[in-house]
Short mmCIF file of N, CA, C and O in Angstrom, two decimals:
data_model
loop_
_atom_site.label_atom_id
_atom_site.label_comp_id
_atom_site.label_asym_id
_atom_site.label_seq_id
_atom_site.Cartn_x
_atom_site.Cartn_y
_atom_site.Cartn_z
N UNK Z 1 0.81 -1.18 0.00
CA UNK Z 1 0.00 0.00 0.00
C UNK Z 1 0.85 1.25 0.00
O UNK Z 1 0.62 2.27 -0.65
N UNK Z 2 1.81 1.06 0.76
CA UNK Z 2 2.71 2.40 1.32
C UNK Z 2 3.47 2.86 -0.22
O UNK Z 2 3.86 4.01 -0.40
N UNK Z 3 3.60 1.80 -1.26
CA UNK Z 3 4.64 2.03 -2.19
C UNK Z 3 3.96 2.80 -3.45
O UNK Z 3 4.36 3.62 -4.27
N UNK Z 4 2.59 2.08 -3.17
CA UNK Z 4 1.28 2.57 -4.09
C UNK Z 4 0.98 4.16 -3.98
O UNK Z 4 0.44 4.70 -4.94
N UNK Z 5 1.32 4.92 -2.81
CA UNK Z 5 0.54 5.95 -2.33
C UNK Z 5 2.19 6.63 -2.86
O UNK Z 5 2.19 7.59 -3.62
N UNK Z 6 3.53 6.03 -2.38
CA UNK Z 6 4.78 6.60 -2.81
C UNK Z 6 5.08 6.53 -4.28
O UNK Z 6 5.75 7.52 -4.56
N UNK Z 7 4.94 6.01 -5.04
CA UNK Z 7 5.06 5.96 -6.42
C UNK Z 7 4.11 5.52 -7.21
O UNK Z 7 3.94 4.35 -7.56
N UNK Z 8 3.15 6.96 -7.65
CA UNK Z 8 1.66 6.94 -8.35
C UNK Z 8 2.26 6.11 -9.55
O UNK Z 8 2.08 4.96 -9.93
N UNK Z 9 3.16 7.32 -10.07
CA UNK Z 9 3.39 7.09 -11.59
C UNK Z 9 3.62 5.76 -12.12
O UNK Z 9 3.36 5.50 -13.29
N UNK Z 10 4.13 4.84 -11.27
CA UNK Z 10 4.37 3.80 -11.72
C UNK Z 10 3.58 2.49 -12.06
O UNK Z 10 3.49 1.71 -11.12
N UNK Z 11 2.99 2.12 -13.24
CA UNK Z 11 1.89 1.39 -13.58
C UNK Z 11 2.49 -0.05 -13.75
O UNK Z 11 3.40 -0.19 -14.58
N UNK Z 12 2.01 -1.18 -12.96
CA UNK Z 12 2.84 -2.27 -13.81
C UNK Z 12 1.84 -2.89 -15.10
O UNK Z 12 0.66 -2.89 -15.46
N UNK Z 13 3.05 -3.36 -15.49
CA UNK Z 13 2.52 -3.63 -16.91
C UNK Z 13 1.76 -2.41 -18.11
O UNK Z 13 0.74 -2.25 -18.78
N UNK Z 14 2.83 -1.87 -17.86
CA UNK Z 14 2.46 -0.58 -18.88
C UNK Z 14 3.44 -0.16 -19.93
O UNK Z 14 4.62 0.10 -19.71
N UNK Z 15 3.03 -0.12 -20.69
CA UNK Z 15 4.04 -0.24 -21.94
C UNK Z 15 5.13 0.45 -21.94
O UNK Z 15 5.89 0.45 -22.91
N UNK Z 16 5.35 1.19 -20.77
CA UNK Z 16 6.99 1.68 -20.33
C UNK Z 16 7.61 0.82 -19.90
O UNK Z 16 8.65 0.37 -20.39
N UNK Z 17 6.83 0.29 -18.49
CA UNK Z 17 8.03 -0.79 -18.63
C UNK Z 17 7.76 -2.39 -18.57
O UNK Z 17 8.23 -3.29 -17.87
N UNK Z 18 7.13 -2.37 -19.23
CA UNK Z 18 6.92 -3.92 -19.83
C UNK Z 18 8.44 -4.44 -20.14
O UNK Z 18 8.62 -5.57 -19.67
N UNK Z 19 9.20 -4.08 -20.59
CA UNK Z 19 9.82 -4.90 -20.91
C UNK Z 19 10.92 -5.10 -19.64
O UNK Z 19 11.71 -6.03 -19.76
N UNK Z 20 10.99 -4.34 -18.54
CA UNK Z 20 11.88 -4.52 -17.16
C UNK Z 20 10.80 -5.83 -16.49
O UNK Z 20 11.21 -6.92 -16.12
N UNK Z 21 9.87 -5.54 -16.48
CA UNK Z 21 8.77 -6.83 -15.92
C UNK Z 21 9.34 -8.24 -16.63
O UNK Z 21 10.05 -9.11 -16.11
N UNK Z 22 8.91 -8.18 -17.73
CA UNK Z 22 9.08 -9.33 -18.74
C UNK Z 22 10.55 -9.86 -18.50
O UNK Z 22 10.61 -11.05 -18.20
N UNK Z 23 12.06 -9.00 -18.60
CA UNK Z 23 13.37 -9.58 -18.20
C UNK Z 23 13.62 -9.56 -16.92
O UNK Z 23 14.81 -9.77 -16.67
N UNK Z 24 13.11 -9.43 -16.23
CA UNK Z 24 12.72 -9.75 -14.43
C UNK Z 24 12.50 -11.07 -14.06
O UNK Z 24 12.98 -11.78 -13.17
N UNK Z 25 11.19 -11.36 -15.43
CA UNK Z 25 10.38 -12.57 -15.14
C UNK Z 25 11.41 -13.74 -15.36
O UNK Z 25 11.65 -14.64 -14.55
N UNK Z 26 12.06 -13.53 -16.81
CA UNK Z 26 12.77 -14.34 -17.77
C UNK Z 26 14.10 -15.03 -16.81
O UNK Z 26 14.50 -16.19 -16.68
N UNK Z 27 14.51 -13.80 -16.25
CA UNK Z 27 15.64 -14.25 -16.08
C UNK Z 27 15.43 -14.67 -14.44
O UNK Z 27 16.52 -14.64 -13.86
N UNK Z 28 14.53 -14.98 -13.73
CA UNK Z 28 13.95 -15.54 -12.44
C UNK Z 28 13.59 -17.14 -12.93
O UNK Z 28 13.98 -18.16 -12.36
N UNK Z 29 12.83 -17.06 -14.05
CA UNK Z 29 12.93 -18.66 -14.43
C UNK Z 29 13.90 -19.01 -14.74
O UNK Z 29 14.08 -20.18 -14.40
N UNK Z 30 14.90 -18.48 -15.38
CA UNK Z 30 16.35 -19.01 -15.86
C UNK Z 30 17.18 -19.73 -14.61
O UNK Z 30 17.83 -20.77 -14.59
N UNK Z 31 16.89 -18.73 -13.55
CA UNK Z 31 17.47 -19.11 -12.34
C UNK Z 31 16.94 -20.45 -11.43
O UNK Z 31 17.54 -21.40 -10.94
N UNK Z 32 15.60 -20.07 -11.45
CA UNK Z 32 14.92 -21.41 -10.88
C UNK Z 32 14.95 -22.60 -11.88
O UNK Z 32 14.40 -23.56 -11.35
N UNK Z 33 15.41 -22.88 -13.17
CA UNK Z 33 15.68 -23.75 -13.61
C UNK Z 33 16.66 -24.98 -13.56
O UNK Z 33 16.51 -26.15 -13.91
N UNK Z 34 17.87 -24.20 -12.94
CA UNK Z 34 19.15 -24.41 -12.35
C UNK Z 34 18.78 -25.34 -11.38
O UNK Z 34 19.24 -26.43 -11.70
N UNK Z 35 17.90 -25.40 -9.94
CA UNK Z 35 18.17 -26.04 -8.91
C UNK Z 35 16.96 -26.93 -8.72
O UNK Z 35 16.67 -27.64 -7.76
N UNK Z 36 16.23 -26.69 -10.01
CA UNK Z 36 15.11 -27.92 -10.15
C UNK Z 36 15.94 -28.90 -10.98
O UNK Z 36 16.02 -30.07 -10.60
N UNK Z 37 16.43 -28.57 -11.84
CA UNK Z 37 17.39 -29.42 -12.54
C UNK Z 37 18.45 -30.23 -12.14
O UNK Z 37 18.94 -31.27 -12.58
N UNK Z 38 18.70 -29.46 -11.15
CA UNK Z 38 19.57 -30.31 -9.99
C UNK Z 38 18.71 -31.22 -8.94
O UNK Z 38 19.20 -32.22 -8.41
N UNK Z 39 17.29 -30.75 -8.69
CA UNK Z 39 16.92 -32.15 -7.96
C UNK Z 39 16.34 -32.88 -8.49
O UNK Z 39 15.93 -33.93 -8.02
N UNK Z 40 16.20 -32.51 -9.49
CA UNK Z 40 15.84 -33.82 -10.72
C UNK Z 40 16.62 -35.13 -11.14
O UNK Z 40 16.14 -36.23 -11.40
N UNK Z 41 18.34 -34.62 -11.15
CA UNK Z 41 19.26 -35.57 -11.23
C UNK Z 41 19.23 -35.90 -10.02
O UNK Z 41 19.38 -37.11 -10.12
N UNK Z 42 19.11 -35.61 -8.56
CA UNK Z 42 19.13 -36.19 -7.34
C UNK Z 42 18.02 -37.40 -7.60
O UNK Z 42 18.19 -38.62 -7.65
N UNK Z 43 16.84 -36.62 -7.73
CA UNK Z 43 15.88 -37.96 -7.76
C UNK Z 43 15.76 -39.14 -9.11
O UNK Z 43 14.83 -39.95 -8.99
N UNK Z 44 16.37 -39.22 -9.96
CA UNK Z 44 16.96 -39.95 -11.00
C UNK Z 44 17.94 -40.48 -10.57
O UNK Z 44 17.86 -41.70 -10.75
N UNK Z 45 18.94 -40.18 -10.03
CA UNK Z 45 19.75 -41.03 -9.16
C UNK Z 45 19.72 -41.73 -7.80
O UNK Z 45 20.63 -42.46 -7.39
N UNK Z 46 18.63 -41.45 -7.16
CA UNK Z 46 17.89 -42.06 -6.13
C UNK Z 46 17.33 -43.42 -6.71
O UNK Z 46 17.67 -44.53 -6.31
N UNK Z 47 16.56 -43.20 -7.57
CA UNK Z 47 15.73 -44.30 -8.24
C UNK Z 47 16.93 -45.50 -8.84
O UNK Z 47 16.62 -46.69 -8.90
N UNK Z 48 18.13 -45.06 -9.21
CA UNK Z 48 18.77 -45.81 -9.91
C UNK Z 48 19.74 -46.73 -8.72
O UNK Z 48 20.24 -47.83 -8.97
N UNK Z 49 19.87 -45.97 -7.37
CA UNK Z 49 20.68 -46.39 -6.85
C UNK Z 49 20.44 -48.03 -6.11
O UNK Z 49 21.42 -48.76 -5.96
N UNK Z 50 19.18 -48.43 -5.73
CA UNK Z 50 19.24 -49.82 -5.60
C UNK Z 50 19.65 -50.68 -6.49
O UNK Z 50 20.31 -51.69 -6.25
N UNK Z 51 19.16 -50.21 -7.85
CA UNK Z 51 19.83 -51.29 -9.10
C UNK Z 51 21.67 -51.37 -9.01
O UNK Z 51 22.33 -52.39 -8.80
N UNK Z 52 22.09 -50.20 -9.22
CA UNK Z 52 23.25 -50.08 -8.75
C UNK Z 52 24.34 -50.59 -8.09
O UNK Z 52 25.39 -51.16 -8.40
N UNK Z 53 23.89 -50.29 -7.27
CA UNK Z 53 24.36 -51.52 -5.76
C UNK Z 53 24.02 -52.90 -5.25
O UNK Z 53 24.48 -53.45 -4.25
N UNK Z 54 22.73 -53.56 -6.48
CA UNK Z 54 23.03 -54.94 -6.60
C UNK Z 54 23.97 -55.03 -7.70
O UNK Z 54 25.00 -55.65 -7.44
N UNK Z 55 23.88 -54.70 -8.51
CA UNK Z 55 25.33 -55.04 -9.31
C UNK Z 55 26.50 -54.79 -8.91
O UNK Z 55 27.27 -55.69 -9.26
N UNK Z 56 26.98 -54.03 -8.36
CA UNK Z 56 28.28 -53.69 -7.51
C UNK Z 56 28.84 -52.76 -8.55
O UNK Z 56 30.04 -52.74 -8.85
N UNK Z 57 27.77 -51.87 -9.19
CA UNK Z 57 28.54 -50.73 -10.19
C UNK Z 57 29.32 -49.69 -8.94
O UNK Z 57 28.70 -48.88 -8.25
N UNK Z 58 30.98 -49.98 -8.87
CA UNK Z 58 31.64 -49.13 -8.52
C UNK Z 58 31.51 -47.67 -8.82
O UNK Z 58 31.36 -46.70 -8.08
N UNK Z 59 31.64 -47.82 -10.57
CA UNK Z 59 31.82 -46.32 -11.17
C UNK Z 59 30.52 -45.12 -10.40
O UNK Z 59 30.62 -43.98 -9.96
N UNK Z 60 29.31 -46.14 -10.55
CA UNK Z 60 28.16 -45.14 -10.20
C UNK Z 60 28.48 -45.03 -8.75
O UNK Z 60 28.68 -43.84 -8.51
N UNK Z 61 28.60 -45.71 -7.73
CA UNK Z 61 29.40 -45.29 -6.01
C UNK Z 61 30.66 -43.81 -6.30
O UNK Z 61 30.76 -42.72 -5.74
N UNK Z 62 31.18 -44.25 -7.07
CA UNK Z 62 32.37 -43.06 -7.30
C UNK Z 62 31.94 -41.79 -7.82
O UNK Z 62 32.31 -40.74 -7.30
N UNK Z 63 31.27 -41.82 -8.72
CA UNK Z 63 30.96 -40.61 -9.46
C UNK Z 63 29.77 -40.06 -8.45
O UNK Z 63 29.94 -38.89 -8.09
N UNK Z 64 28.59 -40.73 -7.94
CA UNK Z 64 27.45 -39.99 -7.20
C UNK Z 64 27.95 -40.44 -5.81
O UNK Z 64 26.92 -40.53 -5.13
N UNK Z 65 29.09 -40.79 -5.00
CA UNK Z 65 28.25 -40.57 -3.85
C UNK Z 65 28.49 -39.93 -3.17
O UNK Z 65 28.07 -40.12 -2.03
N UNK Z 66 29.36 -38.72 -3.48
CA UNK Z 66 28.81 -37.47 -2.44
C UNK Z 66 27.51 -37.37 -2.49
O UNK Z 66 27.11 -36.92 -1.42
N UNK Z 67 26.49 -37.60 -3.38
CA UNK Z 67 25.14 -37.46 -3.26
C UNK Z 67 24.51 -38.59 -1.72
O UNK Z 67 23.57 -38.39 -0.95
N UNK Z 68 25.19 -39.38 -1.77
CA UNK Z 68 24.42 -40.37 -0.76
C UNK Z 68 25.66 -40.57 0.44
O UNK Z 68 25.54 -41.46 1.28
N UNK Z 69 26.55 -39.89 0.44
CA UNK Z 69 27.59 -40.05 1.54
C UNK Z 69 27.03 -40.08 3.04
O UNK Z 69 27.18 -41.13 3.65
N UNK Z 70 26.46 -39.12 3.63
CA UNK Z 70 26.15 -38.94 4.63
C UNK Z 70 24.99 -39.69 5.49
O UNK Z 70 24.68 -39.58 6.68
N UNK Z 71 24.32 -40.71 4.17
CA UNK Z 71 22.90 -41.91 4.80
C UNK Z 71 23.40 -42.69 4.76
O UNK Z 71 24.40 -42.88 4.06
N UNK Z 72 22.73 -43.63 5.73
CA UNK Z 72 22.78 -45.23 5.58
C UNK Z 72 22.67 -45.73 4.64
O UNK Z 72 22.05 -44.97 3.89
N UNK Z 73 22.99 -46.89 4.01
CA UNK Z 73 22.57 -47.47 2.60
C UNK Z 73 20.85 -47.65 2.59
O UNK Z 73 20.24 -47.42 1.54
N UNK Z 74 20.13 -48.06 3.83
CA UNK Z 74 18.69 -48.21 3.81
C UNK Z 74 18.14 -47.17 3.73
O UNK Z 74 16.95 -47.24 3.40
N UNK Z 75 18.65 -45.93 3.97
CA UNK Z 75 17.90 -44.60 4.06
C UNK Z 75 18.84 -43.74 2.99
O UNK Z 75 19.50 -42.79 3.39
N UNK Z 76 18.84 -44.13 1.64
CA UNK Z 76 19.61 -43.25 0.49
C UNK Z 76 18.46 -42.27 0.23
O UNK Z 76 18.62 -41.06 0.10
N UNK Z 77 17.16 -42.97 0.17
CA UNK Z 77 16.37 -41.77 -0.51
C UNK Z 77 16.02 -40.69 0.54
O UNK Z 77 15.06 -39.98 0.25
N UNK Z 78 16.56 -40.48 1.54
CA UNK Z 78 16.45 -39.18 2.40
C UNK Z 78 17.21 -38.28 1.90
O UNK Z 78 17.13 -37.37 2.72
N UNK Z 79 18.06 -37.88 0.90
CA UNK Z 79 18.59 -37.06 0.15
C UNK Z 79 17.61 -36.01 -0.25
O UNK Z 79 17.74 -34.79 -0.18
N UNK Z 80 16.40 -36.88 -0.78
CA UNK Z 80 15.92 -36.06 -1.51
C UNK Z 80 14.52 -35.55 -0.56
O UNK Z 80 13.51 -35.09 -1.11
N UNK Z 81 14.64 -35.70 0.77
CA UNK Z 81 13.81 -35.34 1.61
C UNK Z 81 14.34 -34.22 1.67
O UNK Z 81 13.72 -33.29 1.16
N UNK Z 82 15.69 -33.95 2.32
CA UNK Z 82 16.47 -32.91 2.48
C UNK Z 82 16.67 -32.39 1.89
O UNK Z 82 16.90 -31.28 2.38
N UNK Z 83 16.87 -32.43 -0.10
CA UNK Z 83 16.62 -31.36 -0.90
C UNK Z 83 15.83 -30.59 -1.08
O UNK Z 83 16.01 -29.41 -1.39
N UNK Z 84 14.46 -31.34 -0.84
CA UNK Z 84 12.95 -30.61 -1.04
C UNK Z 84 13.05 -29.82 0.01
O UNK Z 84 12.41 -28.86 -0.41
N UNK Z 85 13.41 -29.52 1.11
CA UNK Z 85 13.64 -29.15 2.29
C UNK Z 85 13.72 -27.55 1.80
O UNK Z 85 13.12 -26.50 1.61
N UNK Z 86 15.10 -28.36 1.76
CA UNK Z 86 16.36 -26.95 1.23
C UNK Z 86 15.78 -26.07 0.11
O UNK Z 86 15.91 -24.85 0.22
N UNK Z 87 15.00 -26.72 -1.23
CA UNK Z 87 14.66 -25.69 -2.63
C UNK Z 87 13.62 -25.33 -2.07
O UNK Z 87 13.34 -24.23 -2.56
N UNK Z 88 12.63 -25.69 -1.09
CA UNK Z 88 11.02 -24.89 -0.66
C UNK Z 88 12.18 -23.94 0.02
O UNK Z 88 12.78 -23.16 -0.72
N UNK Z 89 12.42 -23.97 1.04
CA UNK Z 89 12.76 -22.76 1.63
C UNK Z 89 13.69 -21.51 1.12
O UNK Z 89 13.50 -20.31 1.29
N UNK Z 90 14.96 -22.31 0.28
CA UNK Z 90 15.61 -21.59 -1.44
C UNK Z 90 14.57 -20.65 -1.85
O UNK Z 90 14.82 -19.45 -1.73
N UNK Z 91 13.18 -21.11 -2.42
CA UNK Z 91 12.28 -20.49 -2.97
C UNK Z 91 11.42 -19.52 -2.07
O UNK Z 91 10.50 -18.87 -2.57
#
């Protein structure tokens, strides 16, 4: 209210500055694209990791598991408890 009564002139979405709105918008999704994309490979690699580890794929232990370092092997998919955690409150 207070900003409304402090700056009349300013209309949003008005063809002045439409286009500061619009690269505001653009580049806010650009950003939130980044760390959905990242828990996307978390939870794609969640799903993969029981198959994984009946085969005894080393490479996939080496390459992801800082992703699962800190759980038990029975509790891997709490990773992605704790991500959702972390990007709701991120957001």
């Amino acid at each position: 209210q207070w900003t409304v009564r402090t700056y009349e002139d300013v209309i949003c979405w008005s063809t002045e500055q439409d286009s500061d709105h619009l690269m505001m918008m653009v580049v806010s999704l650009v950003a939130l694209s980044i760390p959905l994309a990242v828990f996307t490979k978390v939870v794609l690699l969640v799903r993969r990791y029981r198959v994984a580890m009946r085969r005894g794929d080393v490479d996939f232990l080496r390459s992801y598991g800082f992703v699962f370092f800190r759980f038990r092997p029975q509790a891997h998919w709490y990773v992605v408890v704790v991500m959702s955690r972390s990007l709701f409150v991120g957001i």
